């Protein structure tokens, strides 16, 4: 009997492969709306409906779908193209950011009955989102509308929807692997089982005998060059300590060989057949131990050429500085508090894993399509590795399914390029969820020793930090994360005496990298917890101590971390408003229901975050008038839920007096503009957005100049409207289509370029307030109220900016309450699935009240500030301070898991009794 299945109303009779799941069967048929997020039934990104019931298609055998009706997100709309009501509601509420999880939520939500709608925590337990914080998803399901209709010249400051929204909700948005590449080969990686070993022999002959295996690459095939996987505008910011494939492995999970085959199964079998002889070497897993004399050396390299501070002591970067006299400051204090705070590894957990597909195009160019925040810097790195001119390499990012800093790395593109250049065939490498945990990067674990002194009135007399950051086996981002983490956390407070000593240290563990907040969240947790405790010991309201000691709008930024950076300034100041918002929340009546016997507490914290890295962050933009009278905007910035595409269109539309739907955006492609450093460091709006602003203004001038000459009226008498140039005094109207045609007839291209170099830089401010309840019998923490105040300058899209704040708070709550990439005594990652690594689900995340200050920044485009990273930073200390208020116990180590909280409460009770 032949196999038959109906997918979105179309019959198929192709039998699935033995053991094939429904997800891969559907994607093989071109239904790319079905996503791969975990392959374990944990995230729900692959949800489809089988005979009307939602199922996780990664667990559903394709053979079980025989004779059944399968509906994917592409088939949710009606036959006439009319959107399903749930698709329309997700558009109206903008219930997504990166959108990678959205198809799964839509397929689940579309099947909910009234009873299930009354219990969304239960109904949505099988679907995860890393971006939104779930409030927007709930609003979408409930039918709450936030998006506004566009209007000519009224774009900035309005809740205009993301341009890719219709594609996201219909499953037609194209992420990295949502393309059909003929002749595609598949790559799988053999990884090291050892934390530290030297490869003495490697035999690939058996692997090459596996049917379908085309090639096996080892360190013998890799360029004999070292680089950093970190992507920065200035490569010298990071140590050169990495090879494409190395004969020494430095963590369990490091890639050893790459097998390329006709199918993933053949590539996996090829990996199993490779025989490797390892000389196992001593490993060091603890950063304090790694700095001791005689500890195993992770990278025995020349300090100057590799840019490693002290290789023999495993110190990749360090900082030491003092302003004033810290010893005298502590001597003058009425109260001194000193404690060590610790944070752990956290995974970015973007639902789209790392991956790339490469090929040689018709012009002979190496082309790499990748899930990256930095396509231009990745091209630069590939050119350097393989001695290729820039015009022979193209890097393009589709829509990226989440980043959070994790895709500010080159983790896959280098080895894919190696295979493509050797084989001259298309090659794909897509990480599994497990590989994301042990083969990608994490947040840096920090140990922060804080010492703080103050007089009785709360005046700070001295602040001192000793920070140790565990960068893992490779130093990508390590020194920069260390410096950034210490800098703003100290400079936000007025204090005459400050000192900092910091060490970024190699260990034989999974590498750390860029992560939302870039070190500031870890140090802020320590600093804000310490100041809260200091205030309590002085008998002061912690919020009052902060208000008395934070910098003001005219105060200098004083830090012992480095020399003052000339380009860093307070372009707009809203920290006082942030504290006022928290103060009002703290004063409002408590209305929440609290179970009997639970302990209640409240706490707050603040943070300051610089926009962009020092030394320049560059963006080019280009705008042109199209033949149809619309506009085309080209930018290099990648879109991964950060919302830059929406804001760029709003900025351009405002300058051109038109509607956003008349502006088409080309982006994330090294062919479209000259250069773009990348979408990281909270620069997508304030750097690339400023380049867009300049390009739009220049194009407006060019169009008006040409039209005025064409109409034979003075330049001052013409103005741009939605679709024409008007000369009101003369009663003349020239449609933009005619402007374009007339310009073309005389050989004029109406186009303009914009550029911004990322300097000067400004500061964003955030404050978080929590009221919580704690069950002393179980250690459970329940958030009763969450309030976040954000100084985002001029908010260009309130709906979208609010979503960034909510997503940052939710992600930070995960890191605060339960997320932890655990590494065992041999250096292996133990939490390599979502099931063992707990991400915040809908039921875990409270609704956060978001309040924006009324400020405008002097440096950002149209007064805007950055707001992608900074909401994350004050969350952990605010919750820690609320936990201290509720229990009387100062918790100094993240995460605050139930067992840890219960043990401390129980121990304190036993001590009293």
mmCIF file of N, CA, C and O in Angstrom, residues 137-212:
data_model
loop_
_atom_site.group_PDB
_atom_site.id
_atom_site.type_symbol
_atom_site.label_atom_id
_atom_site.label_comp_id
_atom_site.label_asym_id
_atom_site.label_seq_id
_atom_site.Cartn_x
_atom_site.Cartn_y
_atom_site.Cartn_z
ATOM 1 N N UNK A 137 2.809 37.847 23.453
ATOM 2 C CA UNK A 137 2.169 36.625 22.974
ATOM 3 C C UNK A 137 0.803 36.471 23.632
ATOM 4 O O UNK A 137 -0.198 36.143 22.977
ATOM 5 N N UNK A 138 0.743 36.708 24.926
ATOM 6 C CA UNK A 138 -0.550 36.638 25.614
ATOM 7 C C UNK A 138 -1.516 37.660 25.041
ATOM 8 O O UNK A 138 -2.682 37.347 24.783
ATOM 9 N N UNK A 139 -1.042 38.884 24.825
ATOM 10 C CA UNK A 139 -1.919 39.909 24.259
ATOM 11 C C UNK A 139 -2.439 39.494 22.890
ATOM 12 O O UNK A 139 -3.603 39.740 22.550
ATOM 13 N N UNK A 140 -1.567 38.866 22.099
ATOM 14 C CA UNK A 140 -1.990 38.407 20.775
ATOM 15 C C UNK A 140 -3.101 37.369 20.885
ATOM 16 O O UNK A 140 -4.118 37.435 20.170
ATOM 17 N N UNK A 141 -2.927 36.425 21.783
ATOM 18 C CA UNK A 141 -3.937 35.380 21.947
ATOM 19 C C UNK A 141 -5.240 35.967 22.475
ATOM 20 O O UNK A 141 -6.335 35.551 22.084
ATOM 21 N N UNK A 142 -5.145 36.987 23.330
ATOM 22 C CA UNK A 142 -6.342 37.612 23.906
ATOM 23 C C UNK A 142 -6.996 38.622 22.961
ATOM 24 O O UNK A 142 -8.064 39.144 23.256
ATOM 25 N N UNK A 143 -6.317 38.940 21.871
ATOM 26 C CA UNK A 143 -6.898 39.880 20.920
ATOM 27 C C UNK A 143 -6.660 41.332 21.246
ATOM 28 O O UNK A 143 -7.417 42.209 20.805
ATOM 29 N N UNK A 144 -5.602 41.636 21.981
ATOM 30 C CA UNK A 144 -5.267 43.023 22.318
ATOM 31 C C UNK A 144 -4.462 43.616 21.163
ATOM 32 O O UNK A 144 -3.460 43.048 20.728
ATOM 33 N N UNK A 145 -4.869 44.757 20.677
ATOM 34 C CA UNK A 145 -4.193 45.395 19.548
ATOM 35 C C UNK A 145 -3.233 46.479 20.035
ATOM 36 O O UNK A 145 -3.589 47.305 20.882
ATOM 37 N N UNK A 146 -2.024 46.478 19.483
ATOM 38 C CA UNK A 146 -1.042 47.519 19.795
ATOM 39 C C UNK A 146 -0.562 48.247 18.542
ATOM 40 O O UNK A 146 -0.219 49.426 18.603
ATOM 41 N N UNK A 147 -0.500 47.547 17.428
ATOM 42 C CA UNK A 147 0.049 48.127 16.208
ATOM 43 C C UNK A 147 -0.883 49.185 15.638
ATOM 44 O O UNK A 147 -2.105 49.041 15.655
ATOM 45 N N UNK A 148 -0.275 50.262 15.118
ATOM 46 C CA UNK A 148 -1.022 51.354 14.512
ATOM 47 C C UNK A 148 -0.876 51.315 12.993
ATOM 48 O O UNK A 148 0.092 50.767 12.459
ATOM 49 N N UNK A 149 -1.810 51.930 12.306
ATOM 50 C CA UNK A 149 -1.716 52.053 10.854
ATOM 51 C C UNK A 149 -0.739 53.175 10.509
ATOM 52 O O UNK A 149 -0.684 54.199 11.200
ATOM 53 N N UNK A 150 0.034 53.015 9.442
ATOM 54 C CA UNK A 150 1.002 54.058 9.083
ATOM 55 C C UNK A 150 0.320 55.300 8.537
ATOM 56 O O UNK A 150 -0.760 55.233 7.940
ATOM 57 N N UNK A 151 0.982 56.430 8.767
ATOM 58 C CA UNK A 151 0.489 57.691 8.225
ATOM 59 C C UNK A 151 1.654 58.477 7.646
ATOM 60 O O UNK A 151 2.786 58.373 8.133
ATOM 61 N N UNK A 152 1.431 59.271 6.629
ATOM 62 C CA UNK A 152 2.509 59.989 5.952
ATOM 63 C C UNK A 152 3.165 60.996 6.886
ATOM 64 O O UNK A 152 2.481 61.826 7.497
ATOM 65 N N UNK A 153 4.490 60.898 7.011
ATOM 66 C CA UNK A 153 5.245 61.850 7.811
ATOM 67 C C UNK A 153 5.016 61.759 9.289
ATOM 68 O O UNK A 153 5.430 62.636 10.036
ATOM 69 N N UNK A 154 4.302 60.734 9.757
ATOM 70 C CA UNK A 154 3.980 60.602 11.179
ATOM 71 C C UNK A 154 4.545 59.307 11.744
ATOM 72 O O UNK A 154 3.928 58.673 12.598
ATOM 73 N N UNK A 155 5.684 58.912 11.276
ATOM 74 C CA UNK A 155 6.186 57.586 11.613
ATOM 75 C C UNK A 155 6.854 57.522 12.979
ATOM 76 O O UNK A 155 6.626 56.587 13.753
ATOM 77 N N UNK A 156 7.677 58.491 13.289
ATOM 78 C CA UNK A 156 8.508 58.425 14.488
ATOM 79 C C UNK A 156 7.659 58.596 15.747
ATOM 80 O O UNK A 156 6.798 59.474 15.829
ATOM 81 N N UNK A 157 7.890 57.706 16.713
ATOM 82 C CA UNK A 157 7.181 57.764 17.978
ATOM 83 C C UNK A 157 5.889 56.979 17.995
ATOM 84 O O UNK A 157 5.172 56.987 18.997
ATOM 85 N N UNK A 158 5.589 56.273 16.906
ATOM 86 C CA UNK A 158 4.330 55.533 16.831
ATOM 87 C C UNK A 158 4.584 54.032 16.876
ATOM 88 O O UNK A 158 5.687 53.550 16.607
ATOM 89 N N UNK A 159 3.538 53.281 17.204
ATOM 90 C CA UNK A 159 3.622 51.824 17.317
ATOM 91 C C UNK A 159 3.423 51.166 15.950
ATOM 92 O O UNK A 159 2.467 50.423 15.728
ATOM 93 N N UNK A 160 4.327 51.432 15.051
ATOM 94 C CA UNK A 160 4.196 50.868 13.714
ATOM 95 C C UNK A 160 4.729 49.435 13.698
ATOM 96 O O UNK A 160 5.725 49.124 14.347
ATOM 97 N N UNK A 161 4.081 48.562 12.949
ATOM 98 C CA UNK A 161 4.443 47.144 12.999
ATOM 99 C C UNK A 161 5.713 46.824 12.224
ATOM 100 O O UNK A 161 6.134 47.585 11.344
ATOM 101 N N UNK A 162 6.298 45.681 12.549
ATOM 102 C CA UNK A 162 7.494 45.215 11.859
ATOM 103 C C UNK A 162 7.158 44.901 10.411
ATOM 104 O O UNK A 162 6.130 44.271 10.128
ATOM 105 N N UNK A 163 7.998 45.303 9.466
ATOM 106 C CA UNK A 163 7.672 45.057 8.053
ATOM 107 C C UNK A 163 7.594 43.589 7.686
ATOM 108 O O UNK A 163 6.876 43.212 6.761
ATOM 109 N N UNK A 164 8.309 42.736 8.420
ATOM 110 C CA UNK A 164 8.283 41.304 8.111
ATOM 111 C C UNK A 164 7.139 40.575 8.798
ATOM 112 O O UNK A 164 7.035 39.358 8.672
ATOM 113 N N UNK A 165 6.274 41.314 9.507
ATOM 114 C CA UNK A 165 5.195 40.669 10.249
ATOM 115 C C UNK A 165 4.348 39.717 9.435
ATOM 116 O O UNK A 165 4.117 38.568 9.848
ATOM 117 N N UNK A 166 3.828 40.127 8.269
ATOM 118 C CA UNK A 166 3.016 39.198 7.482
ATOM 119 C C UNK A 166 3.751 37.920 7.100
ATOM 120 O O UNK A 166 3.153 36.836 7.072
ATOM 121 N N UNK A 167 5.050 38.032 6.817
ATOM 122 C CA UNK A 167 5.827 36.831 6.487
ATOM 123 C C UNK A 167 6.035 35.955 7.716
ATOM 124 O O UNK A 167 5.987 34.724 7.632
ATOM 125 N N UNK A 168 6.254 36.579 8.872
ATOM 126 C CA UNK A 168 6.459 35.804 10.097
ATOM 127 C C UNK A 168 5.220 34.980 10.428
ATOM 128 O O UNK A 168 5.308 33.782 10.730
ATOM 129 N N UNK A 169 4.037 35.591 10.369
ATOM 130 C CA UNK A 169 2.832 34.874 10.797
ATOM 131 C C UNK A 169 2.325 33.891 9.753
ATOM 132 O O UNK A 169 1.491 33.038 10.058
ATOM 133 N N UNK A 170 2.815 33.990 8.533
ATOM 134 C CA UNK A 170 2.412 33.019 7.511
ATOM 135 C C UNK A 170 3.492 31.983 7.239
ATOM 136 O O UNK A 170 3.311 31.110 6.379
ATOM 137 N N UNK A 171 4.617 32.065 7.952
ATOM 138 C CA UNK A 171 5.669 31.078 7.780
ATOM 139 C C UNK A 171 6.497 31.270 6.536
ATOM 140 O O UNK A 171 7.247 30.358 6.142
ATOM 141 N N UNK A 172 6.417 32.420 5.900
ATOM 142 C CA UNK A 172 7.178 32.655 4.675
ATOM 143 C C UNK A 172 8.420 33.512 4.898
ATOM 144 O O UNK A 172 9.172 33.751 3.947
ATOM 145 N N UNK A 173 8.654 33.990 6.120
ATOM 146 C CA UNK A 173 9.917 34.666 6.426
ATOM 147 C C UNK A 173 11.042 33.646 6.316
ATOM 148 O O UNK A 173 10.918 32.525 6.812
ATOM 149 N N UNK A 174 12.131 34.027 5.693
ATOM 150 C CA UNK A 174 13.192 33.075 5.408
ATOM 151 C C UNK A 174 14.374 33.263 6.359
ATOM 152 O O UNK A 174 15.092 34.257 6.293
ATOM 153 N N UNK A 175 14.533 32.271 7.228
ATOM 154 C CA UNK A 175 15.683 32.231 8.130
ATOM 155 C C UNK A 175 16.840 31.508 7.416
ATOM 156 O O UNK A 175 16.743 31.193 6.223
ATOM 157 N N UNK A 176 17.902 31.253 8.125
ATOM 158 C CA UNK A 176 19.141 30.809 7.499
ATOM 159 C C UNK A 176 18.954 29.609 6.579
ATOM 160 O O UNK A 176 19.444 29.595 5.442
ATOM 161 N N UNK A 177 18.264 28.594 7.038
ATOM 162 C CA UNK A 177 18.175 27.353 6.274
ATOM 163 C C UNK A 177 16.857 27.202 5.522
ATOM 164 O O UNK A 177 16.559 26.122 5.008
ATOM 165 N N UNK A 178 16.100 28.276 5.440
ATOM 166 C CA UNK A 178 14.820 28.204 4.741
ATOM 167 C C UNK A 178 15.004 28.495 3.253
ATOM 168 O O UNK A 178 14.315 29.325 2.653
ATOM 169 N N UNK A 179 15.974 27.829 2.668
ATOM 170 C CA UNK A 179 16.268 27.963 1.244
ATOM 171 C C UNK A 179 16.540 26.576 0.679
ATOM 172 O O UNK A 179 17.000 25.678 1.386
ATOM 173 N N UNK A 180 16.270 26.420 -0.579
ATOM 174 C CA UNK A 180 16.519 25.155 -1.264
ATOM 175 C C UNK A 180 17.766 25.323 -2.122
ATOM 176 O O UNK A 180 17.757 26.060 -3.117
ATOM 177 N N UNK A 181 18.852 24.675 -1.731
ATOM 178 C CA UNK A 181 20.124 24.785 -2.445
ATOM 179 C C UNK A 181 20.385 23.465 -3.163
ATOM 180 O O UNK A 181 20.616 22.439 -2.515
ATOM 181 N N UNK A 182 20.340 23.448 -4.484
ATOM 182 C CA UNK A 182 20.582 22.192 -5.216
ATOM 183 C C UNK A 182 21.972 21.623 -4.945
ATOM 184 O O UNK A 182 22.953 22.366 -4.816
ATOM 185 N N UNK A 183 22.041 20.316 -4.834
ATOM 186 C CA UNK A 183 23.327 19.651 -4.655
ATOM 187 C C UNK A 183 23.960 19.853 -3.301
ATOM 188 O O UNK A 183 25.177 19.712 -3.139
ATOM 189 N N UNK A 184 23.145 20.130 -2.297
ATOM 190 C CA UNK A 184 23.663 20.483 -0.983
ATOM 191 C C UNK A 184 24.293 19.283 -0.283
ATOM 192 O O UNK A 184 23.720 18.189 -0.233
ATOM 193 N N UNK A 185 25.489 19.502 0.264
ATOM 194 C CA UNK A 185 26.157 18.520 1.108
ATOM 195 C C UNK A 185 25.983 18.933 2.571
ATOM 196 O O UNK A 185 25.772 20.111 2.878
ATOM 197 N N UNK A 186 26.103 17.957 3.458
ATOM 198 C CA UNK A 186 25.874 18.192 4.881
ATOM 199 C C UNK A 186 27.141 17.933 5.673
ATOM 200 O O UNK A 186 27.844 16.948 5.429
ATOM 201 N N UNK A 187 27.419 18.812 6.623
ATOM 202 C CA UNK A 187 28.601 18.686 7.466
ATOM 203 C C UNK A 187 28.201 18.337 8.890
ATOM 204 O O UNK A 187 27.225 18.869 9.428
ATOM 205 N N UNK A 188 28.965 17.434 9.481
ATOM 206 C CA UNK A 188 28.863 17.146 10.898
ATOM 207 C C UNK A 188 30.267 17.199 11.497
ATOM 208 O O UNK A 188 31.261 16.918 10.814
ATOM 209 N N UNK A 189 30.318 17.548 12.777
ATOM 210 C CA UNK A 189 31.597 17.745 13.452
ATOM 211 C C UNK A 189 31.869 16.656 14.475
ATOM 212 O O UNK A 189 30.978 16.325 15.279
ATOM 213 N N UNK A 190 33.053 16.109 14.439
ATOM 214 C CA UNK A 190 33.530 15.238 15.517
ATOM 215 C C UNK A 190 34.110 16.134 16.593
ATOM 216 O O UNK A 190 34.918 17.030 16.302
ATOM 217 N N UNK A 191 33.721 15.895 17.833
ATOM 218 C CA UNK A 191 34.144 16.771 18.925
ATOM 219 C C UNK A 191 34.923 15.998 19.977
ATOM 220 O O UNK A 191 34.759 14.791 20.135
ATOM 221 N N UNK A 192 35.744 16.725 20.693
ATOM 222 C CA UNK A 192 36.635 16.108 21.674
ATOM 223 C C UNK A 192 35.879 15.639 22.908
ATOM 224 O O UNK A 192 35.047 16.373 23.447
ATOM 225 N N UNK A 193 36.203 14.437 23.416
ATOM 226 C CA UNK A 193 35.643 13.993 24.691
ATOM 227 C C UNK A 193 36.463 14.473 25.885
ATOM 228 O O UNK A 193 36.072 14.245 27.028
ATOM 229 N N UNK A 194 37.604 15.101 25.621
ATOM 230 C CA UNK A 194 38.552 15.476 26.679
ATOM 231 C C UNK A 194 38.608 16.988 26.851
ATOM 232 O O UNK A 194 38.465 17.745 25.886
ATOM 233 N N UNK A 195 38.840 17.417 28.079
ATOM 234 C CA UNK A 195 38.985 18.846 28.350
ATOM 235 C C UNK A 195 40.325 19.381 27.856
ATOM 236 O O UNK A 195 40.428 20.570 27.527
ATOM 237 N N UNK A 196 41.324 18.532 27.793
ATOM 238 C CA UNK A 196 42.653 18.977 27.346
ATOM 239 C C UNK A 196 43.409 17.765 26.818
ATOM 240 O O UNK A 196 43.578 16.775 27.538
ATOM 241 N N UNK A 197 43.795 17.822 25.571
ATOM 242 C CA UNK A 197 44.515 16.697 24.983
ATOM 243 C C UNK A 197 45.212 17.152 23.714
ATOM 244 O O UNK A 197 44.823 18.135 23.071
ATOM 245 N N UNK A 198 46.241 16.395 23.365
ATOM 246 C CA UNK A 198 46.935 16.607 22.092
ATOM 247 C C UNK A 198 46.598 15.450 21.166
ATOM 248 O O UNK A 198 46.625 14.282 21.576
ATOM 249 N N UNK A 199 46.254 15.757 19.939
ATOM 250 C CA UNK A 199 45.960 14.720 18.961
ATOM 251 C C UNK A 199 47.277 14.195 18.410
ATOM 252 O O UNK A 199 48.022 14.925 17.740
ATOM 253 N N UNK A 200 47.572 12.944 18.692
ATOM 254 C CA UNK A 200 48.834 12.357 18.217
ATOM 255 C C UNK A 200 48.657 11.620 16.896
ATOM 256 O O UNK A 200 49.626 11.451 16.140
ATOM 257 N N UNK A 201 47.457 11.167 16.605
ATOM 258 C CA UNK A 201 47.186 10.511 15.327
ATOM 259 C C UNK A 201 45.699 10.581 15.056
ATOM 260 O O UNK A 201 44.879 10.541 15.987
ATOM 261 N N UNK A 202 45.338 10.682 13.790
ATOM 262 C CA UNK A 202 43.940 10.691 13.410
ATOM 263 C C UNK A 202 43.790 9.957 12.084
ATOM 264 O O UNK A 202 44.474 10.266 11.107
ATOM 265 N N UNK A 203 42.948 8.949 12.073
ATOM 266 C CA UNK A 203 42.763 8.080 10.906
ATOM 267 C C UNK A 203 41.338 8.268 10.376
ATOM 268 O O UNK A 203 40.361 7.956 11.056
ATOM 269 N N UNK A 204 41.237 8.782 9.159
ATOM 270 C CA UNK A 204 39.926 9.064 8.563
ATOM 271 C C UNK A 204 39.541 8.054 7.480
ATOM 272 O O UNK A 204 38.509 8.218 6.832
ATOM 273 N N UNK A 205 40.346 7.022 7.297
ATOM 274 C CA UNK A 205 40.118 6.106 6.172
ATOM 275 C C UNK A 205 38.767 5.400 6.272
ATOM 276 O O UNK A 205 38.063 5.245 5.263
ATOM 277 N N UNK A 206 38.400 4.958 7.468
ATOM 278 C CA UNK A 206 37.121 4.261 7.617
ATOM 279 C C UNK A 206 35.954 5.205 7.367
ATOM 280 O O UNK A 206 34.932 4.805 6.795
ATOM 281 N N UNK A 207 36.100 6.440 7.768
ATOM 282 C CA UNK A 207 35.040 7.418 7.540
ATOM 283 C C UNK A 207 34.829 7.652 6.051
ATOM 284 O O UNK A 207 33.690 7.790 5.578
ATOM 285 N N UNK A 208 35.910 7.687 5.317
ATOM 286 C CA UNK A 208 35.807 7.928 3.879
ATOM 287 C C UNK A 208 35.178 6.764 3.138
ATOM 288 O O UNK A 208 34.752 6.920 1.980
ATOM 289 N N UNK A 209 35.090 5.616 3.776
ATOM 290 C CA UNK A 209 34.458 4.446 3.140
ATOM 291 C C UNK A 209 32.954 4.416 3.343
ATOM 292 O O UNK A 209 32.254 3.615 2.715
ATOM 293 N N UNK A 210 32.425 5.282 4.196
ATOM 294 C CA UNK A 210 30.988 5.322 4.420
ATOM 295 C C UNK A 210 30.307 5.834 3.155
ATOM 296 O O UNK A 210 30.680 6.883 2.614
ATOM 297 N N UNK A 211 29.315 5.121 2.643
ATOM 298 C CA UNK A 211 28.619 5.575 1.445
ATOM 299 C C UNK A 211 28.051 6.985 1.629
ATOM 300 O O UNK A 211 27.380 7.269 2.617
ATOM 301 N N UNK A 212 28.360 7.842 0.699
ATOM 302 C CA UNK A 212 27.872 9.217 0.746
ATOM 303 C C UNK A 212 28.857 10.208 1.317
ATOM 304 O O UNK A 212 28.700 11.422 1.114
#
